[in-house]
Coordinates of C-alpha atoms in Angstrom, one line a residue:
Chain A
M1 CA -11.5 -24.3 -89.7
P2 CA -15.3 -24.7 -90.9
H3 CA -17.8 -22.9 -89.7
L4 CA -20.2 -24.4 -86.4
T5 CA -22.9 -24.6 -89.0
Q6 CA -20.5 -26.7 -91.5
L7 CA -19.9 -29.3 -89.2
T8 CA -21.1 -32.8 -89.9
L9 CA -24.3 -34.2 -88.2
S10 CA -21.7 -37.1 -86.9
Q11 CA -19.0 -33.7 -86.0
V12 CA -21.4 -31.7 -84.1
R13 CA -23.0 -34.5 -82.6
Q14 CA -19.3 -35.9 -81.0
Q15 CA -19.3 -31.9 -79.6
L16 CA -21.7 -32.1 -78.1
A17 CA -21.5 -35.0 -76.3
D18 CA -18.8 -34.1 -74.8
A19 CA -19.9 -31.0 -73.6
S20 CA -17.4 -28.5 -75.8
L21 CA -20.6 -27.3 -77.4
S22 CA -24.1 -26.5 -75.8
A23 CA -26.9 -27.4 -77.9
S24 CA -28.4 -23.5 -77.3
E25 CA -25.2 -22.8 -79.4
V26 CA -25.3 -25.4 -81.9
A27 CA -29.2 -24.3 -82.4
E28 CA -28.9 -20.7 -82.8
A29 CA -26.1 -21.0 -84.8
A30 CA -28.6 -23.1 -87.0
L31 CA -31.1 -20.4 -86.7
A32 CA -28.8 -17.4 -87.7
R33 CA -27.8 -19.2 -90.8
I34 CA -31.8 -20.5 -91.7
Q35 CA -32.2 -16.3 -91.6
A36 CA -28.9 -15.7 -93.7
T37 CA -29.8 -17.9 -96.6
E38 CA -33.5 -18.7 -96.4
P39 CA -34.3 -15.6 -98.3
K40 CA -32.3 -16.9 -101.3
V41 CA -32.9 -20.5 -101.1
Q42 CA -36.2 -21.1 -99.6
A43 CA -35.7 -24.2 -98.4
L44 CA -38.6 -24.4 -95.6
L45 CA -41.8 -24.1 -95.2
S46 CA -42.1 -23.1 -91.6
V47 CA -39.5 -22.6 -88.8
Q48 CA -39.9 -23.6 -85.4
A49 CA -37.1 -21.1 -83.6
E50 CA -38.9 -20.6 -80.6
E51 CA -39.8 -24.7 -79.8
A52 CA -35.8 -25.1 -81.2
R53 CA -34.7 -22.7 -78.6
A54 CA -37.0 -24.5 -75.9
Q55 CA -35.8 -27.4 -76.2
A56 CA -32.3 -26.6 -76.9
K57 CA -32.5 -24.4 -73.1
A58 CA -34.2 -28.0 -71.7
L59 CA -31.7 -30.2 -73.0
D60 CA -28.6 -27.9 -71.8
S61 CA -29.8 -28.0 -68.2
S62 CA -30.3 -31.7 -68.0
G63 CA -26.6 -32.1 -69.7
P64 CA -25.7 -34.7 -72.3
D65 CA -27.2 -38.1 -72.3
P66 CA -24.9 -40.4 -73.8
S67 CA -27.5 -42.6 -74.6
K68 CA -29.3 -40.6 -76.7
P69 CA -27.3 -40.9 -80.2
L70 CA -28.3 -37.2 -81.6
W71 CA -28.4 -35.6 -78.4
G72 CA -28.9 -31.7 -79.6
V73 CA -28.6 -32.4 -83.3
P74 CA -31.1 -29.6 -84.9
L75 CA -32.6 -31.4 -87.9
V76 CA -35.0 -30.4 -90.6
V77 CA -37.7 -33.1 -91.8
K78 CA -39.8 -33.1 -95.2
D79 CA -43.3 -31.6 -94.3
V80 CA -44.9 -34.9 -95.4
L81 CA -44.5 -36.6 -92.0
A82 CA -46.9 -35.7 -89.3
T83 CA -45.5 -33.3 -86.8
K84 CA -47.1 -32.8 -83.4
G85 CA -48.5 -29.6 -83.4
V86 CA -46.8 -27.8 -86.2
P87 CA -48.0 -27.6 -89.4
T88 CA -47.5 -30.3 -91.5
T89 CA -49.4 -29.1 -95.4
C90 CA -47.4 -31.5 -98.1
G91 CA -46.4 -28.7 -100.0
S92 CA -50.5 -28.4 -100.5
K93 CA -53.1 -25.7 -100.1
I94 CA -55.7 -27.9 -99.3
L95 CA -53.5 -28.7 -95.6
E96 CA -52.3 -25.0 -95.5
N97 CA -53.7 -24.6 -91.7
F98 CA -53.0 -28.6 -90.5
R99 CA -51.6 -29.4 -87.1
P100 CA -51.0 -33.2 -86.4
V101 CA -52.0 -34.4 -83.3
Y102 CA -49.5 -37.0 -83.0
D103 CA -45.8 -37.8 -84.5
A104 CA -45.0 -39.7 -87.6
T105 CA -43.2 -42.8 -86.3
A106 CA -39.7 -41.5 -87.8
V107 CA -40.1 -38.2 -86.4
A108 CA -40.9 -39.6 -82.6
R109 CA -38.0 -41.8 -83.2
L110 CA -35.5 -38.6 -84.2
K111 CA -37.0 -36.9 -80.7
D112 CA -36.8 -39.7 -78.8
A113 CA -32.5 -39.7 -79.9
G114 CA -32.4 -36.1 -78.7
A115 CA -32.6 -34.7 -81.8
I116 CA -34.3 -30.8 -82.1
I117 CA -36.3 -30.7 -84.8
L118 CA -35.5 -26.8 -86.3
A119 CA -38.2 -26.8 -89.7
K120 CA -40.3 -28.3 -92.2
A121 CA -39.0 -28.4 -95.8
N122 CA -40.6 -27.5 -98.9
M123 CA -41.6 -30.3 -101.5
D124 CA -43.6 -30.8 -104.7
E125 CA -47.0 -30.8 -103.8
F126 CA -47.9 -34.1 -102.1
A127 CA -44.6 -35.3 -103.2
M128 CA -45.7 -35.4 -107.2
G129 CA -42.7 -33.8 -108.9
S130 CA -39.2 -33.9 -109.6
T131 CA -37.6 -30.0 -109.2
T132 CA -39.8 -28.8 -106.2
E133 CA -41.5 -26.2 -107.9
N134 CA -44.8 -28.4 -107.5
S135 CA -45.1 -26.6 -104.2
A136 CA -48.4 -24.9 -103.7
Y137 CA -46.1 -22.1 -101.8
F138 CA -43.2 -21.1 -103.8
A139 CA -39.9 -23.2 -105.5
T140 CA -37.0 -24.0 -103.5
R141 CA -33.5 -22.7 -105.2
N142 CA -30.5 -25.1 -105.4
P143 CA -28.0 -23.6 -103.4
W144 CA -25.2 -24.4 -105.7
D145 CA -27.0 -22.0 -108.6
L146 CA -29.9 -20.1 -107.7
E147 CA -30.9 -20.6 -110.9
R148 CA -31.0 -24.1 -111.0
V149 CA -33.4 -26.6 -109.3
P150 CA -33.1 -28.8 -106.0
G151 CA -34.3 -31.5 -107.6
G152 CA -37.3 -33.1 -106.1
S153 CA -39.7 -33.8 -104.8
S154 CA -37.8 -33.6 -101.4
G155 CA -35.8 -30.7 -102.7
G156 CA -36.4 -28.3 -99.8
S157 CA -34.7 -31.1 -97.5
G158 CA -31.7 -31.6 -100.4
A159 CA -31.7 -27.8 -100.3
T160 CA -31.5 -27.0 -96.3
V161 CA -29.2 -29.9 -95.9
A162 CA -26.7 -28.6 -98.5
A163 CA -27.2 -25.1 -97.9
C164 CA -26.3 -26.0 -93.8
Q165 CA -29.4 -24.7 -92.2
C166 CA -29.1 -28.1 -90.2
Y167 CA -27.4 -31.4 -90.2
G168 CA -29.3 -33.5 -91.8
A169 CA -32.9 -34.1 -92.8
L170 CA -35.8 -36.8 -93.9
G171 CA -36.9 -37.2 -97.3
T172 CA -39.5 -39.4 -98.5
D173 CA -38.7 -41.3 -101.4
T174 CA -41.6 -42.9 -103.7
G175 CA -40.0 -42.6 -107.1
G176 CA -36.3 -40.8 -106.3
S177 CA -37.4 -38.1 -104.5
I178 CA -34.2 -38.6 -102.1
R179 CA -32.3 -39.8 -104.6
L180 CA -32.8 -36.8 -107.0
P181 CA -32.5 -34.1 -104.4
A182 CA -29.5 -35.7 -103.2
S183 CA -27.9 -35.9 -106.2
F184 CA -28.8 -32.3 -107.4
C185 CA -27.4 -30.8 -104.5
G186 CA -24.4 -32.6 -103.9
I187 CA -25.2 -34.2 -100.3
V188 CA -25.8 -38.0 -99.4
G189 CA -29.4 -39.5 -99.9
L190 CA -30.6 -43.3 -99.0
K191 CA -33.8 -44.5 -99.8
P192 CA -33.9 -47.8 -97.8
T193 CA -35.6 -51.2 -98.4
Y194 CA -39.5 -51.1 -98.7
G195 CA -40.9 -52.1 -94.9
R196 CA -36.9 -51.0 -93.2
V197 CA -38.3 -47.8 -92.1
S198 CA -42.3 -47.3 -90.6
R199 CA -44.1 -45.6 -92.7
F200 CA -47.0 -44.8 -90.3
G201 CA -47.0 -40.6 -90.0
M202 CA -46.2 -40.1 -93.5
V203 CA -48.8 -38.8 -95.4
A204 CA -49.4 -41.1 -98.1
Y205 CA -48.8 -40.9 -102.1
G206 CA -48.3 -44.7 -103.3
S207 CA -48.1 -46.5 -100.1
S208 CA -46.6 -49.7 -102.1
L209 CA -43.7 -47.7 -102.9
D210 CA -42.7 -44.6 -100.4
Q211 CA -40.0 -45.1 -98.2
I212 CA -38.4 -42.4 -95.4
G213 CA -34.7 -41.5 -95.5
P214 CA -31.8 -39.4 -94.6
M215 CA -30.3 -37.0 -96.2
T216 CA -26.5 -35.9 -94.9
R217 CA -23.7 -34.2 -96.0
S218 CA -21.6 -38.0 -95.2
V219 CA -22.2 -41.2 -95.3
E220 CA -21.5 -41.6 -91.8
D221 CA -24.3 -38.9 -91.0
A222 CA -26.8 -41.2 -93.4
A223 CA -25.7 -44.6 -91.6
R224 CA -26.7 -42.1 -87.9
L225 CA -29.9 -41.4 -89.0
L226 CA -30.7 -44.7 -90.7
A227 CA -30.3 -46.2 -87.3
V228 CA -32.5 -44.1 -85.4
I229 CA -35.3 -44.4 -87.8
A230 CA -35.2 -48.2 -89.1
G231 CA -36.7 -51.0 -87.4
H232 CA -40.2 -52.7 -86.8
D233 CA -43.3 -50.1 -85.8
E234 CA -46.6 -52.4 -84.9
R235 CA -48.4 -48.9 -86.4
D236 CA -47.8 -49.7 -89.7
S237 CA -48.0 -53.6 -90.5
T238 CA -45.5 -53.1 -93.8
S239 CA -42.8 -52.5 -91.6
V240 CA -40.6 -55.3 -91.6
N241 CA -39.9 -57.4 -88.3
A242 CA -36.1 -57.9 -89.0
P243 CA -33.0 -56.9 -87.0
V244 CA -31.5 -54.0 -87.6
P245 CA -27.8 -53.8 -88.2
D246 CA -25.4 -51.2 -86.8
Y247 CA -24.5 -49.1 -89.6
V248 CA -22.5 -47.0 -87.5
A249 CA -20.1 -49.8 -86.9
A250 CA -20.8 -51.2 -90.3
L251 CA -18.8 -48.1 -91.7
S252 CA -15.5 -49.0 -89.8
E253 CA -15.0 -52.8 -91.0
R254 CA -14.2 -51.7 -94.7
T255 CA -11.4 -49.4 -95.8
D256 CA -11.4 -50.5 -99.5
L257 CA -13.8 -52.7 -101.7
Q258 CA -11.6 -55.5 -101.9
G259 CA -13.8 -59.1 -102.7
L260 CA -17.3 -56.9 -103.5
T261 CA -18.1 -57.0 -107.2
I262 CA -20.1 -54.0 -108.7
G263 CA -22.6 -54.4 -111.8
L264 CA -23.1 -51.6 -113.8
P265 CA -26.1 -52.5 -116.2
A266 CA -25.8 -51.4 -119.7
E267 CA -29.0 -49.8 -119.7
Y268 CA -28.2 -47.3 -117.5
W269 CA -24.6 -46.2 -119.1
D270 CA -24.9 -46.7 -122.5
Q271 CA -27.9 -44.0 -123.7
G272 CA -29.0 -40.7 -123.2
L273 CA -26.1 -39.8 -120.2
S274 CA -24.7 -35.8 -120.7
P275 CA -20.9 -36.0 -120.7
E276 CA -20.3 -34.6 -117.5
V277 CA -22.0 -37.2 -115.8
A278 CA -21.1 -39.9 -117.6
E279 CA -17.3 -38.5 -117.1
A280 CA -17.7 -38.4 -113.2
C281 CA -19.8 -41.6 -112.6
A282 CA -17.4 -43.7 -114.6
A283 CA -14.4 -41.6 -112.5
A284 CA -16.0 -43.0 -109.5
V285 CA -16.3 -46.6 -110.9
Q286 CA -12.6 -46.7 -112.0
Q287 CA -12.0 -45.7 -108.1
S288 CA -13.7 -48.4 -107.5
E289 CA -11.9 -50.7 -108.9
A290 CA -8.7 -49.2 -108.1
L291 CA -10.1 -50.0 -104.6
G292 CA -10.2 -53.2 -104.9
A293 CA -14.0 -54.2 -106.8
K294 CA -14.5 -56.5 -109.3
T295 CA -17.0 -54.8 -112.4
V296 CA -19.0 -57.0 -114.0
P297 CA -21.9 -56.0 -116.7
V298 CA -25.3 -56.9 -115.8
N299 CA -28.8 -56.8 -117.6
L300 CA -31.9 -54.6 -116.5
K301 CA -33.6 -55.3 -119.9
L302 CA -36.9 -54.1 -118.4
S303 CA -35.7 -50.9 -117.7
E304 CA -37.4 -49.2 -120.6
Y305 CA -40.6 -50.3 -119.4
A306 CA -39.8 -49.0 -115.5
I307 CA -41.3 -45.5 -116.1
A308 CA -44.4 -47.2 -117.9
A309 CA -45.4 -49.6 -114.9
Y310 CA -44.5 -46.9 -112.1
Y311 CA -47.0 -43.7 -113.4
I312 CA -49.8 -46.6 -113.1
I313 CA -49.2 -47.4 -110.0
A314 CA -48.1 -44.3 -108.5
V315 CA -51.2 -42.6 -109.5
A316 CA -53.4 -45.5 -108.8
E317 CA -52.2 -45.4 -105.5
A318 CA -52.4 -41.6 -105.2
S319 CA -55.4 -41.7 -106.4
S320 CA -56.9 -43.8 -103.9
N321 CA -54.8 -42.3 -100.9
L322 CA -55.8 -38.5 -101.3
A323 CA -60.1 -39.6 -101.5
R324 CA -59.8 -39.0 -97.7
F325 CA -59.2 -35.3 -98.7
D326 CA -63.1 -34.5 -98.8
G327 CA -63.1 -31.1 -96.1
V328 CA -64.8 -32.6 -93.6
R329 CA -62.6 -34.2 -90.9
Y330 CA -59.2 -31.7 -91.4
G331 CA -57.9 -29.3 -94.4
L332 CA -59.9 -27.0 -96.2
R333 CA -63.4 -26.9 -96.6
D334 CA -65.1 -24.4 -99.3
K335 CA -67.0 -22.4 -97.4
S336 CA -69.9 -21.4 -100.2
A337 CA -70.9 -25.1 -100.7
E338 CA -74.3 -25.4 -99.6
V339 CA -74.4 -29.7 -99.6
L340 CA -72.5 -32.3 -98.9
M341 CA -71.3 -33.2 -102.4
E342 CA -70.5 -29.7 -102.7
I343 CA -68.1 -29.7 -99.9
Y344 CA -65.9 -32.3 -101.4
V345 CA -65.8 -31.6 -104.9
K346 CA -65.3 -27.5 -103.8
S347 CA -62.6 -28.3 -101.4
R348 CA -60.8 -31.1 -103.4
T349 CA -61.0 -28.8 -106.5
Q350 CA -59.6 -25.7 -105.1
G351 CA -57.4 -27.3 -102.5
F352 CA -55.6 -29.3 -104.8
G353 CA -52.8 -28.0 -107.5
E354 CA -52.8 -28.9 -111.1
E355 CA -50.6 -31.9 -111.3
V356 CA -51.9 -33.5 -108.1
Q357 CA -55.3 -33.4 -109.8
R358 CA -53.7 -34.3 -113.4
R359 CA -52.0 -37.6 -111.4
I360 CA -55.6 -38.4 -109.4
I361 CA -57.3 -37.9 -113.0
L362 CA -55.1 -40.5 -114.6
G363 CA -54.9 -42.7 -110.7
T364 CA -59.1 -43.0 -111.1
Y365 CA -59.1 -43.5 -114.8
V366 CA -56.2 -46.5 -115.0
L367 CA -58.5 -47.8 -112.3
S368 CA -61.7 -47.9 -113.3
S369 CA -63.5 -50.7 -114.4
G370 CA -62.7 -51.7 -118.0
Y371 CA -59.3 -50.7 -117.9
Y372 CA -57.8 -52.0 -114.9
D373 CA -56.8 -55.0 -116.0
A374 CA -55.3 -53.6 -119.3
Y375 CA -53.7 -50.8 -116.9
Y376 CA -52.8 -51.1 -113.4
R377 CA -53.3 -55.2 -113.1
K378 CA -50.9 -55.4 -116.1
A379 CA -48.4 -52.8 -114.7
A380 CA -48.4 -54.6 -111.3
Q381 CA -46.9 -57.9 -113.7
V382 CA -44.2 -56.0 -115.2
R383 CA -43.3 -54.8 -111.9
R384 CA -43.3 -58.7 -110.6
L385 CA -40.9 -58.9 -114.0
I386 CA -38.6 -55.9 -112.6
R387 CA -38.1 -57.4 -109.5
Q388 CA -36.6 -60.7 -111.2
D389 CA -34.9 -58.6 -113.1
F390 CA -32.8 -57.3 -110.3
E391 CA -32.7 -60.3 -108.7
A392 CA -30.6 -62.0 -111.3
A393 CA -28.7 -59.1 -111.6
L394 CA -27.8 -58.8 -107.6
G395 CA -27.1 -62.3 -107.6
Q396 CA -23.9 -61.8 -110.1
C397 CA -22.9 -58.4 -107.9
D398 CA -23.1 -57.0 -104.6
V399 CA -23.8 -53.4 -105.9
I400 CA -25.0 -52.0 -108.8
M401 CA -23.8 -48.6 -109.6
G402 CA -25.1 -46.2 -112.2
P403 CA -25.8 -42.4 -112.7
V404 CA -29.1 -41.5 -110.8
C405 CA -29.7 -38.6 -113.2
P406 CA -28.8 -38.4 -116.6
T407 CA -28.0 -34.7 -116.3
T408 CA -27.0 -32.0 -113.4
A409 CA -29.8 -30.1 -111.7
F410 CA -31.5 -27.9 -115.0
K411 CA -32.5 -24.5 -114.7
V412 CA -35.7 -23.0 -112.7
G413 CA -38.9 -23.3 -115.0
E414 CA -37.3 -25.3 -117.8
M415 CA -39.0 -28.5 -117.5
T416 CA -42.0 -27.5 -116.1
A417 CA -44.3 -27.1 -119.4
D418 CA -44.8 -31.1 -120.5
P419 CA -45.4 -33.9 -117.8
L420 CA -44.4 -36.9 -119.4
Q421 CA -40.8 -35.2 -120.1
M422 CA -40.7 -34.8 -116.2
Y423 CA -41.5 -38.5 -115.7
L424 CA -38.7 -39.3 -118.0
M425 CA -36.3 -37.5 -115.3
D426 CA -36.8 -40.7 -113.3
I427 CA -35.7 -42.9 -115.2
F428 CA -32.9 -44.6 -113.3
T429 CA -34.5 -44.3 -109.9
I430 CA -37.8 -45.6 -110.0
S431 CA -37.3 -48.9 -110.8
T432 CA -35.7 -49.4 -107.2
N433 CA -38.8 -48.5 -105.7
L434 CA -40.4 -50.7 -107.9
A435 CA -38.7 -53.6 -106.8
G436 CA -38.6 -52.2 -103.3
L437 CA -34.7 -52.3 -103.1
P438 CA -32.4 -49.9 -101.1
G439 CA -31.0 -47.3 -102.9
M440 CA -28.2 -44.3 -102.4
S441 CA -27.1 -41.0 -104.1
L442 CA -23.4 -40.4 -103.2
P443 CA -22.0 -37.1 -104.9
V444 CA -18.8 -37.8 -106.7
G445 CA -18.1 -34.5 -108.0
L446 CA -18.9 -31.8 -109.7
G447 CA -19.8 -31.7 -113.7
R448 CA -17.0 -30.3 -115.8
D449 CA -19.6 -28.3 -118.0
S450 CA -22.4 -26.9 -115.4
G451 CA -19.9 -27.0 -112.1
M452 CA -23.1 -28.9 -110.5
P453 CA -23.2 -31.8 -108.7
V454 CA -23.3 -35.4 -109.3
G455 CA -24.6 -37.8 -108.2
L456 CA -23.5 -41.9 -108.4
Q457 CA -26.0 -44.4 -107.9
L458 CA -25.9 -47.5 -105.6
T459 CA -28.4 -50.2 -105.7
G460 CA -28.2 -53.0 -103.7
R461 CA -30.2 -56.3 -102.2
A462 CA -32.8 -56.2 -99.8
F463 CA -32.6 -55.1 -96.2
D464 CA -28.4 -54.8 -97.2
E465 CA -28.3 -51.1 -96.3
A466 CA -25.3 -51.9 -94.4
R467 CA -23.1 -52.3 -97.5
L468 CA -24.4 -49.9 -99.5
L469 CA -23.2 -47.8 -96.4
Q470 CA -20.1 -49.5 -96.7
V471 CA -19.4 -49.2 -100.4
A472 CA -20.7 -45.6 -100.1
G473 CA -18.3 -44.6 -97.0
V474 CA -15.5 -46.0 -99.0
L475 CA -15.8 -44.1 -102.3
E476 CA -16.5 -41.1 -100.1
K477 CA -13.3 -40.4 -99.2
N478 CA -11.5 -41.5 -102.7
V479 CA -13.6 -39.5 -105.2
P480 CA -12.7 -35.6 -105.8
A481 CA -14.5 -34.1 -103.1
T482 CA -17.7 -32.2 -103.8
G483 CA -17.6 -29.5 -101.4
L484 CA -20.0 -27.4 -100.0
A485 CA -22.3 -24.9 -102.0
K486 CA -21.4 -20.7 -101.5
V487 CA -24.9 -19.4 -101.0
Chain B
M1 CA -57.1 -41.1 -129.4
K2 CA -56.7 -43.0 -125.7
I3 CA -58.8 -41.0 -123.7
S4 CA -61.5 -38.0 -124.8
P5 CA -62.8 -34.9 -123.2
E6 CA -65.9 -36.7 -122.3
E7 CA -64.1 -39.2 -120.4
V8 CA -61.5 -37.2 -118.7
A9 CA -64.9 -35.2 -117.5
K10 CA -66.3 -38.2 -116.4
V11 CA -63.2 -39.6 -114.6
A12 CA -63.2 -36.1 -112.8
R13 CA -66.8 -36.3 -111.5
L14 CA -65.7 -39.9 -110.1
A15 CA -62.8 -38.2 -108.5
R16 CA -64.6 -35.4 -107.1
L17 CA -63.3 -32.5 -108.8
D18 CA -64.7 -30.0 -110.9
L19 CA -62.9 -29.3 -114.1
S20 CA -63.7 -26.1 -116.7
L21 CA -64.1 -26.7 -119.7
E22 CA -60.4 -25.9 -120.9
K23 CA -58.8 -27.4 -118.3
I24 CA -60.7 -30.5 -119.4
S25 CA -59.4 -30.3 -122.9
Q26 CA -55.5 -29.5 -121.5
Y27 CA -55.7 -32.7 -119.6
A28 CA -57.2 -34.9 -122.1
G29 CA -54.1 -33.8 -124.4
Q30 CA -52.0 -34.3 -122.0
L31 CA -53.2 -37.6 -120.4
D32 CA -53.7 -38.9 -124.2
G33 CA -49.8 -38.6 -124.4
I34 CA -49.1 -40.3 -120.9
L35 CA -51.6 -43.6 -122.1
A36 CA -49.8 -43.5 -125.2
Y37 CA -46.4 -44.0 -123.7
M38 CA -47.8 -46.5 -120.9
D39 CA -49.1 -48.5 -123.8
K40 CA -45.9 -49.8 -124.3
L41 CA -46.4 -52.2 -121.6
G42 CA -48.3 -54.4 -124.1
E43 CA -45.1 -55.4 -126.0
L44 CA -44.3 -57.7 -122.7
D45 CA -46.3 -60.9 -122.7
T46 CA -47.2 -61.3 -118.8
S47 CA -50.0 -63.8 -119.4
A48 CA -48.3 -66.5 -117.0
V49 CA -47.1 -63.4 -114.4
E50 CA -48.5 -63.1 -111.1
P51 CA -49.3 -59.3 -110.2
M52 CA -47.0 -58.0 -107.3
Y53 CA -49.0 -55.2 -105.4
T54 CA -46.4 -54.7 -103.2
P55 CA -42.7 -55.4 -102.3
V56 CA -43.4 -57.3 -98.9
D57 CA -44.6 -60.7 -99.1
Q58 CA -46.5 -60.7 -95.9
V59 CA -49.4 -62.0 -94.0
S60 CA -52.1 -60.1 -92.3
V61 CA -50.6 -59.2 -89.3
M62 CA -52.9 -60.0 -86.2
R63 CA -53.0 -58.5 -82.5
D64 CA -55.2 -58.7 -79.7
D65 CA -58.6 -56.8 -80.4
V66 CA -57.8 -54.5 -77.4
S67 CA -58.7 -50.7 -77.6
R68 CA -56.7 -48.0 -77.1
K69 CA -57.6 -44.2 -76.5
E70 CA -55.1 -42.2 -77.1
F71 CA -56.3 -39.3 -78.0
S72 CA -59.1 -36.9 -76.9
R73 CA -62.2 -36.1 -78.7
E74 CA -61.0 -32.5 -78.5
D75 CA -57.4 -33.3 -80.1
I76 CA -59.6 -35.3 -82.8
L77 CA -61.6 -31.8 -83.6
K78 CA -59.0 -29.5 -83.6
N79 CA -58.3 -29.8 -87.3
A80 CA -62.4 -29.9 -88.3
P81 CA -63.4 -27.4 -90.5
E82 CA -66.4 -27.1 -88.7
T83 CA -67.3 -29.1 -85.7
D84 CA -69.7 -28.1 -82.3
G85 CA -67.3 -29.4 -80.3
S86 CA -68.5 -32.8 -80.3
F87 CA -69.1 -34.0 -84.1
F88 CA -67.7 -33.1 -87.4
I89 CA -70.7 -31.2 -88.6
V90 CA -71.4 -31.2 -92.9
P91 CA -74.9 -29.8 -94.2
R92 CA -78.2 -31.9 -93.6
I93 CA -77.6 -35.3 -96.2
V94 CA -81.5 -36.8 -95.1

């Protein structure tokens, strides 16, 4: 029988709902697991143990509430999401002592659903990175192999879920930051359609690319978390006012993939894949065919331009978003500054890490007079072409499948020297953000050579998360089990 | 060369960052490589393409102009590096 901490979110919520487990028992087990594994994994920037205990006790005194779908479930949120009264550092020294006075909408919705927020997850500083080595505090390790990275930027969220420290986490995804760590850590990660989840209270990196989404140990768990956080929010004008389907009910509508067409872009399958990733992902596609799906080749011809377009747009938006950190209203202030300009310059220079500074400079450059048209406007034009590419491909199929990343998790320190090399790791994930489409990472087994988890990426039509979840839910039961990390 | 150390220094000033000479030359080398890679976009003819700045085709959202007070002054000043209890304090500028 699995240990209490190894249950899925869906399992534990059921046992909490029928009172076979108390909220306090579940919270204590998670806290004990954190204490036992955290020295090795280092997934968390802060743990709210006392608050969690108090909340669990209060829940237990009133008893299970069927109107709250996450009643008593301990979760973790990425430290880029504002949580009232609790440190929210974005993995940066510039926000070391920042405690927001409000909750991000996604966090507020989890709390309203009865969830207990246990801890804040480590991340690359301001979500800029693909390994979580760019955190200003410490590097998170992959629970499957502590010598390897968990992926990033939501690497703390990925590692905490894979290490069974909690039952699910929120991550954010600007260019793959949910899907890559989900893939590297052997868990499910879903980046919703742009506009599906409110970004209010998420510290912005690339505002036209960012989305918040669930990271969990099962597809059903992801459906349950998305159901809670999705939907229009008057505080975010880019959140779309469209009905939210019942994602959990949608899962039970399918037991096979009959009648579905899966698109396979040559651009994602033909080049540069490590043999073990190609093998595991191809086996999952074959399994999809065995389950009744038809596969067709599709073209995403502009894929080779996506990284260039993405990094221009992302850094341009970042340089603008990060201008708010000026040492005046919140965040670090250099105490030696004597005039106002020095406050800005010294606080920012001291507070921002190297990768953040590099992206601010690049972003300022591509937006500056004389270069705006050549870089930013050009990238925005290519972005439209990329979306048209996806629309054409998704006109021929229901879901696009490919790998999340060309490799499984690599060793700590292996990729940090050359920033461009690091940007290239996002090759399969960033187009989805440019196009604003939903994307998902599903574990499809362990790589033959590394023994590390392999993630299959599913990309769907805008606001068609239900279909992604359905396909992933069917496949999950029919691909080799990834199992749990032995940490 | 796409970007010189002098340009990096100028852009850093605009972005309110103070970089050492060593950092300037390090960033210049790295950014030069990144910008050269980005030149790839020049291969595409986009003269007839409308730029896409966001995936959501949304018009401005209007709401009634009603004031709401959700936070106290004390709350808002809680994270201030320097405050006199009523205002954010910065060095005198005039």
